[in-house]
Amino acid sequence: MSQMQPATRNDPPAEKPRRFVFVLLEDFTLLCFAAAVESLRIANRMAGKPLYEWRIVGEGGDIVHASSGSGFKLDGDLEELGRDDTVMVCGGIDVQAATTKRVLGWLRREARKGVLVGGLCTAAHTLAKAGLLDGKRATIHWENQDSFSEEFPEVDLTKSVFVVDGNRITTAGGTSSIDLMLKLIADHQGEELANMVADQLIYASIRTDQDTQRLSVPTRIGVRHPKLSKVIQMMESNIEEPISPSILAKDVGMSTRQLERLFRRYLNRSPKRYYMELRLQKARNLLMQTDMSVINVALACGFASPSHFSKCYRSHYDTTPYRERGSHATRLSI
């Protein structure tokens, strides 16, 4: 009679942790990076096992600085990745200068492997510059939306908190990193774990890719008048070719005089003045964040001539567009 063999256990192999590679660009935003990493750390803690691991890299592999001035020691230089890695590029202030040729070449090479590539905060600019967002939906911090739209018309830019389009991910910055990570955790490990992570972060309202990054017009201006809100939305959507107050008033079913009274009552300025301030705000964003000529900035913001643009700009900001551009270039060179 043959001797009985001990029973063997066929336990499933341990799941390999999913690896995130965070690429920190110079002057990156600390909050968006920390929010992403902390979400992964807490997921591991709640699960009681290492579901995620991460590595922090950057150009040069030494020290990189956050926009707050804090220096961070990197784990290594830009390195070859595995196909299962997830890349998260972290941007911040002056992402244009931080987006170097070496970073772009590395991103293009690694993206060809089919890895999941994300851009946190302003790093959507870096991904777009590398050509990784062509034909894709994306988002970026609201302050950079004007310059992004001008430079990358082939990208379908949204105002969402975050966007996942195939193997490309972008976020608007700040706490939107938490929302993105909670979605990735839910997709990977289930909603129960994602909710546990949210509870640990004391994050009571989880946003989706359908939520917009800025407050609604009524909330932002502290007014809940539906017709006024509609007019402001029309103004914000028609900066390059401004609409006359008479047409705006007609579109919401009121007279021009009624529209004037509405703006005076709630915003203490005329519709024309409010519209001008919106256009000048966009112009300032373009001057500070792009290398567009002053003439092209003027045209993009609805000004027929550079002289009129310069006069309006100086009246509002107490400096000329040319000096604004020059002072910005000087600050960047320091």
PDB file of C-alpha atoms in Angstrom, residues 142-256:
ATOM      1  CA  TRP A 142      -7.968  76.763 -14.463  1.00  0.00           C
ATOM      2  CA  GLU A 143      -5.271  79.450 -14.337  1.00  0.00           C
ATOM      3  CA  ASN A 144      -3.457  77.751 -17.232  1.00  0.00           C
ATOM      4  CA  GLN A 145      -6.469  76.970 -19.401  1.00  0.00           C
ATOM      5  CA  ASP A 146      -6.242  80.067 -21.612  1.00  0.00           C
ATOM      6  CA  SER A 147      -2.591  79.531 -22.521  1.00  0.00           C
ATOM      7  CA  PHE A 148      -3.098  75.774 -22.956  1.00  0.00           C
ATOM      8  CA  SER A 149      -5.993  76.266 -25.389  1.00  0.00           C
ATOM      9  CA  GLU A 150      -3.934  78.651 -27.495  1.00  0.00           C
ATOM     10  CA  GLU A 151      -0.878  76.384 -27.650  1.00  0.00           C
ATOM     11  CA  PHE A 152      -2.553  72.978 -27.980  1.00  0.00           C
ATOM     12  CA  PRO A 153      -5.748  73.296 -30.059  1.00  0.00           C
ATOM     13  CA  GLU A 154      -5.523  69.580 -30.947  1.00  0.00           C
ATOM     14  CA  VAL A 155      -6.317  68.657 -27.318  1.00  0.00           C
ATOM     15  CA  ASP A 156      -9.947  68.528 -26.198  1.00  0.00           C
ATOM     16  CA  LEU A 157      -9.559  70.647 -23.075  1.00  0.00           C
ATOM     17  CA  THR A 158     -12.244  70.374 -20.390  1.00  0.00           C
ATOM     18  CA  LYS A 159     -12.848  72.121 -17.072  1.00  0.00           C
ATOM     19  CA  SER A 160     -13.172  68.815 -15.210  1.00  0.00           C
ATOM     20  CA  VAL A 161     -11.468  68.056 -11.905  1.00  0.00           C
ATOM     21  CA  PHE A 162      -9.701  65.142 -13.583  1.00  0.00           C
ATOM     22  CA  VAL A 163      -9.916  63.278 -16.886  1.00  0.00           C
ATOM     23  CA  VAL A 164      -9.115  59.680 -17.743  1.00  0.00           C
ATOM     24  CA  ASP A 165      -8.954  59.117 -21.505  1.00  0.00           C
ATOM     25  CA  GLY A 166      -7.553  55.710 -22.340  1.00  0.00           C
ATOM     26  CA  ASN A 167      -3.992  55.501 -21.062  1.00  0.00           C
ATOM     27  CA  ARG A 168      -3.744  59.254 -20.435  1.00  0.00           C
ATOM     28  CA  ILE A 169      -4.728  60.940 -17.174  1.00  0.00           C
ATOM     29  CA  THR A 170      -4.757  64.632 -16.264  1.00  0.00           C
ATOM     30  CA  THR A 171      -5.859  66.523 -13.167  1.00  0.00           C
ATOM     31  CA  ALA A 172      -6.560  70.153 -12.339  1.00  0.00           C
ATOM     32  CA  GLY A 173      -4.182  70.188  -9.363  1.00  0.00           C
ATOM     33  CA  GLY A 174      -4.646  70.650  -5.634  1.00  0.00           C
ATOM     34  CA  THR A 175      -6.958  68.143  -4.007  1.00  0.00           C
ATOM     35  CA  SER A 176      -8.071  66.756  -7.386  1.00  0.00           C
ATOM     36  CA  SER A 177      -5.194  64.277  -6.957  1.00  0.00           C
ATOM     37  CA  ILE A 178      -7.225  62.677  -4.181  1.00  0.00           C
ATOM     38  CA  ASP A 179     -10.283  62.311  -6.419  1.00  0.00           C
ATOM     39  CA  LEU A 180      -8.190  60.725  -9.160  1.00  0.00           C
ATOM     40  CA  MET A 181      -6.445  58.316  -6.817  1.00  0.00           C
ATOM     41  CA  LEU A 182      -9.720  57.283  -5.207  1.00  0.00           C
ATOM     42  CA  LYS A 183     -11.035  56.424  -8.674  1.00  0.00           C
ATOM     43  CA  LEU A 184      -7.917  54.415  -9.535  1.00  0.00           C
ATOM     44  CA  ILE A 185      -8.089  52.586  -6.195  1.00  0.00           C
ATOM     45  CA  ALA A 186     -11.794  51.850  -6.717  1.00  0.00           C
ATOM     46  CA  ASP A 187     -11.130  50.528 -10.245  1.00  0.00           C
ATOM     47  CA  HIS A 188      -8.232  48.411  -8.996  1.00  0.00           C
ATOM     48  CA  GLN A 189      -9.418  47.198  -5.598  1.00  0.00           C
ATOM     49  CA  GLY A 190     -13.081  48.131  -5.290  1.00  0.00           C
ATOM     50  CA  GLU A 191     -15.111  51.033  -3.956  1.00  0.00           C
ATOM     51  CA  GLU A 192     -15.078  49.808  -0.359  1.00  0.00           C
ATOM     52  CA  LEU A 193     -11.333  50.361  -0.050  1.00  0.00           C
ATOM     53  CA  ALA A 194     -11.554  53.697  -1.867  1.00  0.00           C
ATOM     54  CA  ASN A 195     -14.209  54.850   0.604  1.00  0.00           C
ATOM     55  CA  MET A 196     -12.051  53.745   3.533  1.00  0.00           C
ATOM     56  CA  VAL A 197      -9.184  55.833   2.154  1.00  0.00           C
ATOM     57  CA  ALA A 198     -11.513  58.827   1.759  1.00  0.00           C
ATOM     58  CA  ASP A 199     -12.631  58.456   5.369  1.00  0.00           C
ATOM     59  CA  GLN A 200      -9.031  58.404   6.585  1.00  0.00           C
ATOM     60  CA  LEU A 201      -8.350  61.583   4.607  1.00  0.00           C
ATOM     61  CA  ILE A 202     -11.517  63.134   6.102  1.00  0.00           C
ATOM     62  CA  TYR A 203     -12.619  63.643   2.517  1.00  0.00           C
ATOM     63  CA  ALA A 204     -16.387  63.785   2.731  1.00  0.00           C
ATOM     64  CA  SER A 205     -17.281  64.643  -0.876  1.00  0.00           C
ATOM     65  CA  ILE A 206     -15.598  62.534  -3.556  1.00  0.00           C
ATOM     66  CA  ARG A 207     -15.710  64.244  -6.943  1.00  0.00           C
ATOM     67  CA  THR A 208     -15.897  62.481 -10.305  1.00  0.00           C
ATOM     68  CA  ASP A 209     -14.679  63.404 -13.776  1.00  0.00           C
ATOM     69  CA  GLN A 210     -18.064  65.071 -14.289  1.00  0.00           C
ATOM     70  CA  ASP A 211     -17.337  67.719 -11.651  1.00  0.00           C
ATOM     71  CA  THR A 212     -15.790  71.019 -12.717  1.00  0.00           C
ATOM     72  CA  GLN A 213     -12.765  72.469 -10.986  1.00  0.00           C
ATOM     73  CA  ARG A 214     -14.066  76.009 -10.425  1.00  0.00           C
ATOM     74  CA  LEU A 215     -17.088  77.164  -8.499  1.00  0.00           C
ATOM     75  CA  SER A 216     -20.222  77.823 -10.488  1.00  0.00           C
ATOM     76  CA  VAL A 217     -20.723  81.408 -11.602  1.00  0.00           C
ATOM     77  CA  PRO A 218     -23.468  82.098  -9.009  1.00  0.00           C
ATOM     78  CA  THR A 219     -21.340  80.697  -6.192  1.00  0.00           C
ATOM     79  CA  ARG A 220     -18.174  82.443  -7.320  1.00  0.00           C
ATOM     80  CA  ILE A 221     -19.711  85.908  -7.502  1.00  0.00           C
ATOM     81  CA  GLY A 222     -22.105  85.362  -4.621  1.00  0.00           C
ATOM     82  CA  VAL A 223     -25.157  85.910  -6.809  1.00  0.00           C
ATOM     83  CA  ARG A 224     -27.954  83.498  -7.603  1.00  0.00           C
ATOM     84  CA  HIS A 225     -29.737  85.480 -10.279  1.00  0.00           C
ATOM     85  CA  PRO A 226     -30.192  83.035 -13.213  1.00  0.00           C
ATOM     86  CA  LYS A 227     -30.197  85.647 -15.988  1.00  0.00           C
ATOM     87  CA  LEU A 228     -27.097  87.373 -14.655  1.00  0.00           C
ATOM     88  CA  SER A 229     -25.306  84.033 -14.375  1.00  0.00           C
ATOM     89  CA  LYS A 230     -26.228  83.165 -17.963  1.00  0.00           C
ATOM     90  CA  VAL A 231     -24.916  86.486 -19.272  1.00  0.00           C
ATOM     91  CA  ILE A 232     -21.617  86.028 -17.422  1.00  0.00           C
ATOM     92  CA  GLN A 233     -21.240  82.503 -18.828  1.00  0.00           C
ATOM     93  CA  MET A 234     -21.838  83.904 -22.329  1.00  0.00           C
ATOM     94  CA  MET A 235     -19.174  86.546 -21.727  1.00  0.00           C
ATOM     95  CA  GLU A 236     -16.650  83.975 -20.505  1.00  0.00           C
ATOM     96  CA  SER A 237     -17.286  81.831 -23.601  1.00  0.00           C
ATOM     97  CA  ASN A 238     -16.891  84.721 -26.045  1.00  0.00           C
ATOM     98  CA  ILE A 239     -13.660  86.529 -25.210  1.00  0.00           C
ATOM     99  CA  GLU A 240     -12.081  86.629 -28.672  1.00  0.00           C
ATOM    100  CA  GLU A 241     -15.246  88.001 -30.289  1.00  0.00           C
ATOM    101  CA  PRO A 242     -17.100  89.997 -27.623  1.00  0.00           C
ATOM    102  CA  ILE A 243     -20.886  90.214 -27.794  1.00  0.00           C
ATOM    103  CA  SER A 244     -22.544  93.597 -27.429  1.00  0.00           C
ATOM    104  CA  PRO A 245     -24.595  94.268 -24.260  1.00  0.00           C
ATOM    105  CA  SER A 246     -27.740  94.721 -26.357  1.00  0.00           C
ATOM    106  CA  ILE A 247     -27.418  91.201 -27.824  1.00  0.00           C
ATOM    107  CA  LEU A 248     -26.574  89.724 -24.407  1.00  0.00           C
ATOM    108  CA  ALA A 249     -29.667  91.365 -22.955  1.00  0.00           C
ATOM    109  CA  LYS A 250     -31.863  90.153 -25.800  1.00  0.00           C
ATOM    110  CA  ASP A 251     -30.595  86.571 -25.431  1.00  0.00           C
ATOM    111  CA  VAL A 252     -31.781  86.446 -21.809  1.00  0.00           C
ATOM    112  CA  GLY A 253     -35.051  88.223 -22.486  1.00  0.00           C
ATOM    113  CA  MET A 254     -34.478  91.685 -21.052  1.00  0.00           C
ATOM    114  CA  SER A 255     -33.695  95.198 -22.206  1.00  0.00           C
ATOM    115  CA  THR A 256     -30.215  96.697 -22.242  1.00  0.00           C
TER     116      THR A 256
END
